[in-house]
Tab-separated table of C-alpha atoms and ligand atoms in Angstrom:
chain	number	residue	atom	x	y	z
A	10	UNK	CA	-83.551	-42.499	-179.800
A	11	UNK	CA	-84.737	-42.821	-176.573
A	12	UNK	CA	-88.375	-44.704	-176.056
A	13	UNK	CA	-90.956	-45.209	-173.394
A	14	UNK	CA	-90.635	-49.040	-172.448
A	15	UNK	CA	-93.163	-49.180	-169.409
A	16	UNK	CA	-95.598	-47.616	-167.066
A	17	UNK	CA	-96.080	-47.753	-163.881
A	18	UNK	CA	-99.060	-45.759	-162.011
A	19	UNK	CA	-99.619	-45.682	-158.522
A	20	UNK	CA	-102.415	-44.728	-156.415
A	21	UNK	CA	-101.533	-43.083	-152.901
A	22	UNK	CA	-103.515	-41.290	-149.911
A	23	UNK	CA	-101.826	-38.470	-147.712
A	24	UNK	CA	-102.993	-37.448	-144.182
A	25	UNK	CA	-105.652	-34.708	-144.793
A	26	UNK	CA	-106.862	-32.340	-142.449
A	27	UNK	CA	-110.694	-31.599	-143.294
A	28	UNK	CA	-110.836	-28.464	-144.750
A	29	UNK	CA	-114.724	-27.388	-145.032
A	30	UNK	CA	-115.547	-25.732	-147.987
A	31	UNK	CA	-118.596	-25.531	-150.387
A	32	UNK	CA	-119.772	-28.885	-151.057
A	33	UNK	CA	-118.589	-30.330	-147.477
A	34	UNK	CA	-114.892	-31.493	-145.286
A	35	UNK	CA	-112.029	-33.277	-146.778
A	36	UNK	CA	-111.835	-36.853	-145.629
A	37	UNK	CA	-108.723	-38.175	-143.490
A	38	UNK	CA	-107.030	-38.728	-146.811
A	39	UNK	CA	-106.515	-36.714	-150.103
A	40	UNK	CA	-105.419	-39.425	-153.209
A	41	UNK	CA	-102.940	-38.642	-155.849
A	42	UNK	CA	-101.594	-41.306	-159.074
A	43	UNK	CA	-97.846	-41.418	-159.005
A	44	UNK	CA	-96.503	-41.618	-162.801
A	45	UNK	CA	-93.748	-43.185	-163.203
A	46	UNK	CA	-92.733	-43.886	-167.892
A	47	UNK	CA	-89.861	-45.758	-167.852
A	48	UNK	CA	-87.193	-45.626	-171.071
A	49	UNK	CA	-84.974	-48.297	-172.589
A	50	UNK	CA	-82.164	-46.201	-171.728
A	51	UNK	CA	-82.939	-46.279	-168.020
A	52	UNK	CA	-84.514	-42.773	-167.499
A	53	UNK	CA	-87.250	-43.003	-165.374
A	54	UNK	CA	-90.251	-38.784	-166.000
A	55	UNK	CA	-92.596	-38.353	-162.982
A	56	UNK	CA	-95.670	-36.748	-163.201
A	57	UNK	CA	-99.001	-36.358	-160.552
A	58	UNK	CA	-102.723	-36.678	-161.314
A	59	UNK	CA	-105.830	-37.339	-159.561
A	60	UNK	CA	-106.839	-40.752	-158.463
A	61	UNK	CA	-110.242	-41.160	-158.729
A	62	UNK	CA	-111.156	-44.454	-160.151
A	63	UNK	CA	-112.733	-43.535	-163.439
A	64	UNK	CA	-109.455	-41.119	-164.216
A	65	UNK	CA	-107.418	-44.071	-162.830
A	66	UNK	CA	-109.009	-46.156	-165.892
A	67	UNK	CA	-108.683	-43.952	-167.895
A	68	UNK	CA	-104.769	-42.967	-166.825
A	69	UNK	CA	-104.482	-46.840	-167.348
A	70	UNK	CA	-106.219	-47.240	-171.035
A	71	UNK	CA	-103.628	-44.935	-172.347
A	72	UNK	CA	-101.102	-46.335	-170.374
A	73	UNK	CA	-100.761	-49.870	-172.446
A	74	UNK	CA	-99.771	-47.299	-176.401
A	75	UNK	CA	-97.765	-45.425	-174.789
A	76	UNK	CA	-94.464	-48.256	-175.745
A	77	UNK	CA	-92.879	-47.056	-177.765
A	78	UNK	CA	-93.432	-43.559	-177.741
A	79	UNK	CA	-90.388	-41.549	-178.673
A	80	UNK	CA	-89.809	-39.168	-175.335
A	81	UNK	CA	-89.644	-35.907	-176.875
A	82	UNK	CA	-92.924	-37.318	-179.477
A	83	UNK	CA	-95.423	-34.484	-177.095
A	84	UNK	CA	-97.602	-34.387	-180.288
A	85	UNK	CA	-97.812	-38.299	-180.291
A	86	UNK	CA	-98.202	-38.416	-177.160
A	87	UNK	CA	-102.126	-36.588	-176.724
A	88	UNK	CA	-102.625	-37.866	-180.002
A	89	UNK	CA	-102.571	-41.788	-178.685
A	90	UNK	CA	-104.597	-40.169	-176.027
A	91	UNK	CA	-107.210	-38.396	-177.694
A	92	UNK	CA	-107.600	-42.066	-180.019
A	93	UNK	CA	-107.900	-44.084	-176.549
A	94	UNK	CA	-110.703	-41.446	-174.966
A	95	UNK	CA	-113.329	-39.602	-175.854
A	96	UNK	CA	-113.699	-35.541	-174.793
A	97	UNK	CA	-116.373	-34.862	-172.378
A	98	UNK	CA	-117.349	-34.108	-168.725
A	99	UNK	CA	-115.970	-35.565	-166.257
A	100	UNK	CA	-116.478	-34.700	-162.037
A	101	UNK	CA	-112.218	-34.801	-161.194
A	102	UNK	CA	-111.417	-32.285	-158.700
A	103	UNK	CA	-113.059	-32.168	-156.046
A	104	UNK	CA	-116.042	-29.888	-156.862
A	105	UNK	CA	-118.273	-29.804	-159.890
A	106	UNK	CA	-114.999	-30.122	-162.590
A	107	UNK	CA	-116.217	-30.553	-166.360
A	108	UNK	CA	-113.529	-30.568	-167.833
A	109	UNK	CA	-111.913	-32.856	-170.534
A	110	UNK	CA	-110.395	-35.798	-169.327
A	111	UNK	CA	-108.117	-36.322	-172.530
A	112	UNK	CA	-106.491	-32.940	-170.995
A	113	UNK	CA	-106.812	-34.240	-167.695
A	114	UNK	CA	-105.204	-37.237	-169.071
A	115	UNK	CA	-102.130	-36.233	-171.052
A	116	UNK	CA	-101.313	-34.111	-168.015
A	117	UNK	CA	-99.112	-36.297	-166.388
A	118	UNK	CA	-97.683	-38.063	-168.726
A	119	UNK	CA	-96.696	-35.110	-170.522
A	120	UNK	CA	-95.281	-33.978	-167.312
A	121	UNK	CA	-93.217	-37.356	-167.138
A	122	UNK	CA	-91.536	-36.855	-170.599
A	123	UNK	CA	-90.762	-33.691	-170.195
A	124	UNK	CA	-89.384	-34.584	-167.054
A	125	UNK	CA	-87.007	-37.783	-169.311
A	126	UNK	CA	-86.539	-34.630	-171.646
A	127	UNK	CA	-84.738	-32.439	-169.028
A	128	UNK	CA	-83.147	-35.413	-167.479
A	129	UNK	CA	-81.855	-36.424	-171.098
A	130	UNK	CA	-80.548	-32.773	-172.154
A	131	UNK	CA	-79.702	-32.152	-168.448
A	132	UNK	CA	-81.421	-29.025	-168.535
A	133	UNK	CA	-83.940	-28.270	-165.947
A	134	UNK	CA	-87.629	-28.205	-167.317
A	135	UNK	CA	-88.724	-24.023	-167.101
A	136	UNK	CA	-85.611	-24.267	-169.939
A	137	UNK	CA	-87.869	-26.974	-172.543
A	138	UNK	CA	-90.473	-24.390	-171.233
A	139	UNK	CA	-88.381	-20.741	-172.778
A	140	UNK	CA	-86.713	-20.415	-169.921
A	141	UNK	CA	-87.129	-18.601	-166.667
A	142	UNK	CA	-88.405	-14.860	-166.310
A	143	UNK	CA	-88.060	-15.269	-162.347
A	144	UNK	CA	-86.182	-17.913	-160.563
A	145	UNK	CA	-88.738	-17.897	-157.568
A	146	UNK	CA	-92.316	-18.572	-157.613
A	147	UNK	CA	-94.277	-16.709	-154.962
A	148	UNK	CA	-97.292	-18.162	-153.704
A	149	UNK	CA	-100.293	-17.527	-151.236
A	150	UNK	CA	-101.615	-18.890	-147.764
A	151	UNK	CA	-104.414	-20.690	-148.384
A	152	UNK	CA	-106.555	-21.230	-145.893
A	153	UNK	CA	-109.989	-22.892	-144.635
A	154	UNK	CA	-112.148	-23.228	-141.897
A	155	UNK	CA	-111.530	-26.431	-140.074
A	156	UNK	CA	-112.244	-29.039	-137.512
A	157	UNK	CA	-109.507	-29.212	-135.031
A	158	UNK	CA	-109.872	-32.709	-135.349
A	159	UNK	CA	-111.195	-35.261	-137.874
A	160	UNK	CA	-114.251	-37.089	-136.196
A	161	UNK	CA	-112.532	-39.829	-133.284
A	162	UNK	CA	-109.065	-38.578	-134.794
A	163	UNK	CA	-106.101	-36.070	-132.354
A	164	UNK	CA	-106.178	-32.379	-132.549
A	165	UNK	CA	-104.202	-31.557	-135.592
A	166	UNK	CA	-100.757	-28.685	-135.550
A	167	UNK	CA	-102.999	-26.375	-137.089
A	168	UNK	CA	-106.226	-26.348	-134.618
A	169	UNK	CA	-109.965	-25.208	-134.350
A	170	UNK	CA	-110.621	-21.869	-137.493
A	171	UNK	CA	-114.642	-21.450	-137.073
A	172	UNK	CA	-114.398	-17.527	-136.852
A	173	UNK	CA	-112.183	-14.334	-137.600
A	174	UNK	CA	-109.897	-15.680	-134.853
A	175	UNK	CA	-109.695	-18.587	-135.834
A	176	UNK	CA	-108.676	-17.949	-138.762
A	177	UNK	CA	-106.344	-14.726	-138.066
A	178	UNK	CA	-104.706	-16.954	-135.753
A	179	UNK	CA	-104.361	-19.853	-138.522
A	180	UNK	CA	-102.972	-16.957	-140.866
A	181	UNK	CA	-100.020	-16.318	-138.600
A	182	UNK	CA	-99.246	-19.662	-138.158
A	183	UNK	CA	-98.802	-19.819	-142.020
A	184	UNK	CA	-96.975	-17.136	-142.441
A	185	UNK	CA	-94.665	-17.307	-139.655
A	186	UNK	CA	-93.767	-20.840	-141.530
A	187	UNK	CA	-94.031	-20.373	-145.282
A	188	UNK	CA	-93.011	-16.370	-145.139
A	189	UNK	CA	-96.513	-16.066	-147.844
A	190	UNK	CA	-97.343	-12.425	-148.447
A	191	UNK	CA	-100.235	-13.630	-150.503
A	192	UNK	CA	-103.371	-14.320	-148.172
A	193	UNK	CA	-106.500	-16.746	-150.247
A	194	UNK	CA	-109.953	-17.942	-147.483
A	195	UNK	CA	-111.796	-20.552	-149.125
A	196	UNK	CA	-115.217	-19.309	-148.397
A	197	UNK	CA	-118.312	-20.784	-149.095
A	198	UNK	CA	-118.693	-22.255	-145.064
A	199	UNK	CA	-120.285	-19.590	-143.129
A	200	UNK	CA	-122.858	-16.905	-144.419
A	201	UNK	CA	-120.969	-14.222	-146.842
A	202	UNK	CA	-121.673	-11.858	-143.842
A	203	UNK	CA	-119.241	-13.540	-141.487
A	204	UNK	CA	-117.092	-13.983	-143.903
A	205	UNK	CA	-116.444	-11.087	-144.986
A	206	UNK	CA	-115.423	-9.752	-141.565
A	207	UNK	CA	-112.878	-12.571	-141.793
A	208	UNK	CA	-111.373	-11.555	-145.161
A	209	UNK	CA	-111.730	-7.716	-142.809
A	210	UNK	CA	-110.284	-9.303	-139.770
A	211	UNK	CA	-107.306	-10.681	-142.328
A	212	UNK	CA	-106.879	-7.307	-143.665
A	213	UNK	CA	-106.113	-5.511	-140.317
A	214	UNK	CA	-103.795	-8.336	-139.103
A	215	UNK	CA	-101.937	-8.413	-142.254
A	216	UNK	CA	-101.895	-4.680	-143.826
A	217	UNK	CA	-99.773	-5.682	-146.892
A	218	UNK	CA	-100.938	-8.744	-147.981
A	219	UNK	CA	-102.724	-9.047	-150.803
A	220	UNK	CA	-106.195	-11.120	-149.802
A	221	UNK	CA	-108.551	-12.657	-151.992
A	222	UNK	CA	-111.524	-15.135	-151.075
A	223	UNK	CA	-113.300	-18.037	-152.713
A	224	UNK	CA	-116.891	-19.063	-151.989
A	225	UNK	CA	-117.140	-21.501	-154.521
A	226	UNK	CA	-120.399	-20.203	-156.149
A	227	UNK	CA	-122.397	-19.844	-152.516
A	228	UNK	CA	-123.584	-16.646	-153.568
A	229	UNK	CA	-126.683	-15.467	-155.692
A	230	UNK	CA	-125.493	-12.951	-157.903
A	231	UNK	CA	-126.710	-10.071	-155.946
A	232	UNK	CA	-124.837	-10.682	-153.162
A	233	UNK	CA	-121.821	-11.300	-155.149
A	234	UNK	CA	-122.219	-7.605	-156.358
A	235	UNK	CA	-123.255	-7.183	-152.282
A	236	UNK	CA	-119.746	-8.409	-151.353
A	237	UNK	CA	-117.788	-6.687	-154.085
A	238	UNK	CA	-118.695	-3.317	-153.232
A	239	UNK	CA	-117.992	-4.288	-149.320
A	240	UNK	CA	-114.336	-5.340	-150.551
A	241	UNK	CA	-113.773	-2.649	-152.586
A	242	UNK	CA	-109.704	-1.557	-151.816
A	243	UNK	CA	-109.820	-5.235	-149.451
A	244	UNK	CA	-109.304	-7.703	-151.493
A	245	UNK	CA	-107.223	-8.022	-155.173
A	246	UNK	CA	-110.075	-9.741	-156.858
A	247	UNK	CA	-112.951	-11.830	-155.855
A	248	UNK	CA	-112.302	-15.225	-157.020
A	249	UNK	CA	-116.299	-17.971	-157.827
A	250	UNK	CA	-118.424	-15.723	-156.046
A	251	UNK	CA	-121.348	-17.008	-158.410
A	252	UNK	CA	-122.131	-19.873	-160.340
A	253	UNK	CA	-121.622	-20.028	-164.534
A	254	UNK	CA	-120.313	-17.567	-166.310
A	255	UNK	CA	-123.562	-15.688	-167.371
A	256	UNK	CA	-123.966	-15.215	-163.849
A	257	UNK	CA	-120.074	-14.211	-162.984
A	258	UNK	CA	-121.168	-11.397	-166.151
A	259	UNK	CA	-123.508	-10.420	-164.033
A	260	UNK	CA	-121.432	-9.851	-161.020
A	261	UNK	CA	-118.665	-8.364	-163.297
A	262	UNK	CA	-121.206	-5.774	-165.363
A	263	UNK	CA	-121.887	-4.453	-161.447
A	264	UNK	CA	-118.698	-3.766	-159.887
A	265	UNK	CA	-115.067	-3.232	-160.332
A	266	UNK	CA	-113.455	-6.041	-158.484
A	267	UNK	CA	-111.775	-8.406	-160.497
A	268	UNK	CA	-113.295	-11.447	-160.611
A	269	UNK	CA	-111.920	-14.889	-161.351
A	270	UNK	CA	-112.615	-18.520	-161.601
A	271	UNK	CA	-111.127	-22.430	-161.825
A	272	UNK	CA	-115.036	-23.253	-161.743
A	273	UNK	CA	-116.242	-21.478	-164.840
A	274	UNK	CA	-113.214	-21.322	-167.166
A	275	UNK	CA	-111.457	-24.597	-167.523
A	276	UNK	CA	-111.174	-25.484	-170.927
A	277	UNK	CA	-110.250	-23.889	-173.884
A	278	UNK	CA	-114.220	-23.951	-175.434
A	279	UNK	CA	-114.706	-22.063	-172.397
A	280	UNK	CA	-112.689	-18.590	-173.207
A	281	UNK	CA	-114.541	-17.538	-176.002
A	282	UNK	CA	-117.442	-17.036	-174.288
A	283	UNK	CA	-115.824	-15.401	-170.944
A	284	UNK	CA	-113.815	-12.844	-173.698
A	285	UNK	CA	-117.030	-12.285	-175.217
A	286	UNK	CA	-119.602	-11.402	-171.962
A	287	UNK	CA	-116.192	-9.929	-169.666
A	288	UNK	CA	-117.118	-12.325	-167.331
A	289	UNK	CA	-113.730	-12.741	-165.698
A	290	UNK	CA	-111.044	-10.651	-165.705
A	291	UNK	CA	-108.334	-13.797	-164.452
A	292	UNK	CA	-108.089	-17.371	-164.917
A	293	UNK	CA	-107.000	-20.048	-162.571
A	294	UNK	CA	-104.827	-21.695	-165.180
A	295	UNK	CA	-104.044	-25.705	-163.148
A	296	UNK	CA	-101.843	-28.018	-165.541
A	297	UNK	CA	-103.497	-31.450	-163.842
A	298	UNK	CA	-106.629	-30.156	-165.843
A	299	UNK	CA	-105.841	-27.501	-168.575
A	300	UNK	CA	-103.314	-31.193	-170.631
A	301	UNK	CA	-100.309	-29.999	-168.821
A	302	UNK	CA	-97.753	-27.436	-168.697
A	303	UNK	CA	-97.623	-27.051	-172.865
A	304	UNK	CA	-100.757	-25.825	-173.059
A	305	UNK	CA	-101.261	-24.574	-170.008
A	306	UNK	CA	-98.835	-21.893	-171.603
A	307	UNK	CA	-101.351	-21.882	-174.557
A	308	UNK	CA	-103.984	-20.578	-172.259
A	309	UNK	CA	-101.096	-18.050	-170.599
A	310	UNK	CA	-101.265	-16.595	-174.352
A	311	UNK	CA	-104.845	-16.299	-174.835
A	312	UNK	CA	-105.161	-14.882	-171.569
A	313	UNK	CA	-102.583	-11.936	-172.355
A	314	UNK	CA	-104.066	-11.500	-176.398
A	315	UNK	CA	-107.435	-11.171	-173.984
A	316	UNK	CA	-106.120	-9.098	-171.106
A	317	UNK	CA	-107.161	-11.279	-168.445
A	318	UNK	CA	-104.716	-11.874	-165.169
A	319	UNK	CA	-103.470	-14.853	-165.296
A	320	UNK	CA	-102.867	-16.766	-161.521
A	321	UNK	CA	-103.187	-20.816	-160.844
A	322	UNK	CA	-105.392	-23.287	-159.190
A	323	UNK	CA	-104.890	-26.128	-156.744
A	324	UNK	CA	-106.160	-28.998	-155.689
A	325	UNK	CA	-104.745	-30.955	-152.688
A	326	UNK	CA	-101.335	-32.590	-154.918
A	327	UNK	CA	-97.816	-33.541	-153.562
A	328	UNK	CA	-94.208	-32.568	-154.355
A	329	UNK	CA	-94.557	-33.607	-157.853
A	330	UNK	CA	-96.507	-31.040	-158.638
A	331	UNK	CA	-95.281	-29.094	-156.751
A	332	UNK	CA	-92.442	-28.659	-158.712
A	333	UNK	CA	-94.533	-28.646	-161.630
A	334	UNK	CA	-96.176	-26.012	-160.591
A	335	UNK	CA	-92.958	-23.980	-159.945
A	336	UNK	CA	-91.426	-25.015	-163.347
A	337	UNK	CA	-94.388	-23.645	-165.621
A	338	UNK	CA	-94.883	-20.345	-163.263
A	339	UNK	CA	-91.593	-19.472	-163.285
A	340	UNK	CA	-91.228	-20.063	-166.552
A	341	UNK	CA	-95.151	-17.934	-168.114
A	342	UNK	CA	-94.524	-14.267	-167.398
A	343	UNK	CA	-98.120	-13.185	-167.580
A	344	UNK	CA	-98.755	-15.637	-164.256
A	345	UNK	CA	-98.158	-12.564	-161.897
A	346	UNK	CA	-100.659	-13.160	-158.865
A	347	UNK	CA	-99.003	-15.690	-156.409
A	348	UNK	CA	-100.382	-19.026	-157.334
A	349	UNK	CA	-102.545	-21.170	-154.667
A	350	UNK	CA	-100.979	-24.609	-152.442
A	351	UNK	CA	-102.680	-26.787	-150.745
A	352	UNK	CA	-99.056	-27.997	-149.241
A	353	UNK	CA	-99.086	-26.471	-146.290
A	354	UNK	CA	-102.248	-29.250	-145.572
A	355	UNK	CA	-99.531	-32.132	-145.961
A	356	UNK	CA	-97.561	-34.024	-143.562
A	357	UNK	CA	-96.310	-36.709	-145.637
A	358	UNK	CA	-94.755	-36.711	-149.661
A	359	UNK	CA	-93.215	-39.085	-152.430
A	360	UNK	CA	-90.195	-37.386	-153.312
A	361	UNK	CA	-86.569	-36.545	-150.902
A	362	UNK	CA	-86.615	-33.510	-149.095
A	363	UNK	CA	-84.895	-30.659	-149.832
A	364	UNK	CA	-85.145	-29.318	-152.959
A	365	UNK	CA	-88.684	-26.801	-152.969
A	366	UNK	CA	-88.408	-24.841	-150.019
A	367	UNK	CA	-91.441	-22.122	-149.241
A	368	UNK	CA	-89.163	-18.846	-148.278
A	369	UNK	CA	-90.559	-15.580	-148.162
A	370	UNK	CA	-93.530	-17.493	-149.471
A	371	UNK	CA	-91.915	-18.651	-152.459
A	372	UNK	CA	-89.906	-21.681	-154.266
A	373	UNK	CA	-86.340	-21.574	-156.039
A	374	UNK	CA	-87.159	-22.727	-159.656
A	375	UNK	CA	-85.349	-26.475	-159.056
A	376	UNK	CA	-82.223	-26.495	-161.478
A	377	UNK	CA	-81.626	-30.303	-161.303
A	378	UNK	CA	-82.492	-31.696	-164.499
A	379	UNK	CA	-85.947	-32.466	-165.601
A	380	UNK	CA	-88.375	-31.617	-162.854
A	381	UNK	CA	-85.578	-32.444	-159.833
A	382	UNK	CA	-86.863	-33.283	-157.241
A	383	UNK	CA	-86.185	-37.611	-157.115
A	384	UNK	CA	-88.878	-40.870	-156.310
A	385	UNK	CA	-88.986	-41.695	-152.513
A	386	UNK	CA	-89.241	-45.337	-152.973
A	387	UNK	CA	-90.693	-46.073	-149.359
A	388	UNK	CA	-92.618	-43.609	-148.859
A	389	UNK	CA	-93.982	-44.103	-152.653
A	390	UNK	CA	-94.951	-47.822	-151.071
A	391	UNK	CA	-96.423	-46.601	-147.493
A	392	UNK	CA	-98.549	-44.045	-149.086
A	393	UNK	CA	-99.503	-47.249	-152.082
A	394	UNK	CA	-100.763	-49.023	-149.125
A	395	UNK	CA	-102.184	-46.116	-147.254
A	396	UNK	CA	-104.810	-46.204	-150.457
A	397	UNK	CA	-105.029	-49.578	-150.784
A	398	UNK	CA	-105.904	-49.737	-146.128
A	399	UNK	CA	-108.319	-46.172	-146.634
A	400	UNK	CA	-110.678	-47.021	-148.525
A	401	UNK	CA	-111.131	-44.532	-150.299
A	402	UNK	CA	-111.315	-44.507	-153.972
A	403	UNK	CA	-112.809	-41.045	-154.876
A	404	UNK	CA	-112.822	-37.551	-153.092
A	405	UNK	CA	-116.300	-36.957	-152.053
A	406	UNK	CA	-116.274	-33.988	-149.317
A	407	UNK	CA	-119.824	-34.119	-149.040
A	408	UNK	CA	-120.907	-37.479	-148.320
A	409	UNK	CA	-118.262	-37.384	-145.553
A	410	UNK	CA	-119.451	-34.145	-144.149
A	411	UNK	CA	-122.777	-35.830	-144.348
A	412	UNK	CA	-121.424	-38.778	-141.444
A	413	UNK	CA	-121.100	-35.945	-139.367
A	414	UNK	CA	-123.710	-32.691	-139.892
A	415	UNK	CA	-126.640	-35.557	-141.117
A	416	UNK	CA	-128.459	-34.225	-144.689
A	417	UNK	CA	-126.136	-31.257	-145.143
A	418	UNK	CA	-125.912	-31.039	-148.851
A	419	UNK	CA	-123.708	-28.153	-150.711
A	420	UNK	CA	-123.595	-24.130	-150.558
A	421	UNK	CA	-123.805	-23.606	-154.301
A	422	UNK	CA	-125.767	-20.509	-154.846
A	423	UNK	CA	-127.189	-20.622	-151.813
A	424	UNK	CA	-126.505	-17.489	-149.477
B	16	LIG	O1	-111.370	-23.860	-156.248
B	16	LIG	C1	-110.880	-23.574	-155.511
B	16	LIG	O2	-110.564	-22.338	-156.049
B	16	LIG	C2	-110.278	-24.967	-154.504
B	16	LIG	O3	-108.205	-25.288	-154.786
B	16	LIG	C3	-110.808	-26.329	-154.672
B	16	LIG	O4	-110.118	-26.552	-155.877
B	16	LIG	C4	-111.049	-27.307	-153.854
B	16	LIG	O5	-111.283	-28.479	-154.126
B	16	LIG	C5	-111.349	-27.067	-152.310
B	16	LIG	O6	-111.558	-25.496	-152.240
B	16	LIG	C6	-111.073	-27.363	-152.059
B	16	LIG	O7	-109.691	-28.269	-151.586
B	16	LIG	O8	-111.285	-27.673	-150.257
B	17	LIG	MG1	-111.214	-21.717	-156.611
């Protein structure tokens, strides 16, 4: 029986452009923790998760109780995680996301165990999740308002995007390079009328593309209803226009556009109130905080039962997570929206190149054993040193914004 012998947790920092959002601006580096589970017969499983200090401490606490675990005992993993942690609220994703820390800690270890299982069996993770219902997984172009450079830094390849023309220019570059056929605009940065103008400019420039906008709860209920009526027939869903399940339900009662969320339904106990009030019509899954790949499929089954659409959320991530997201989306029949990904925004990674490529906006499901990606030990060491040197120990878009715009406060429910 193959058992865990050793756990390695490596926090890393990777370069991140000055992407604007409702709570501020991305710092020069985004953080992730790379998980390596070693077995007594020489296999290594990979996982990827957040790297905020409190989360890292929880990961370490669980790492101490994993040696000896049978790599096929996923229920045993969940028991060990819950024995070590208590459920509760925690900020893990940069926005104020109150997720269950146990599910957030469970996820990278579950992904790593599935990677080992696949390597032991000679099968890709998608086969362990029920088999592929699609061989390629579509992703969406994730557009951001952004500065040309971080303060004092060199301009990046994307340049400035602070108006509709800049957003269309960014979209054109990203779609030419990746072939995306769906587009998501990250809003909550400028007054709604400006962001509606940007969405209309995207619709005019890319008439065949599916569009969505996500202001991360920057709007009131009334503004959300007004914008939804203006964008009727233009966008495929409106993501998190306003805070709370109650707020979204109030908007849903007054609009025909599907409402989507990754902010008010982010744990299993949020589903019942959301369904009872018809507050959302699309849930964005995210295995990083729904407890891993299999619990994400549990979420998919619940969404299917209650007629909720299913999409996929992204935070800034690296290739191990892209592989896991691709295997999950390939094996989940009702995950029919193009998935979010921040992947085009990064210039560094910890996996060897050549497996995860975007073609026509989609990623081919890796067919190698397990996740199908290989760790680049040198890159891991370089990005770990970058973590040590950069001094960032949790994501804080707001404080960083205040170094440029003193007195800045988040735009939540501002307009
Ligand atoms: O809410 C979302 O969909 C975002 O993906 C959010 O979780 C990110 O943290 C945010 O958009 C960002 O990357 O700036
Ligand atoms: Mg969102």
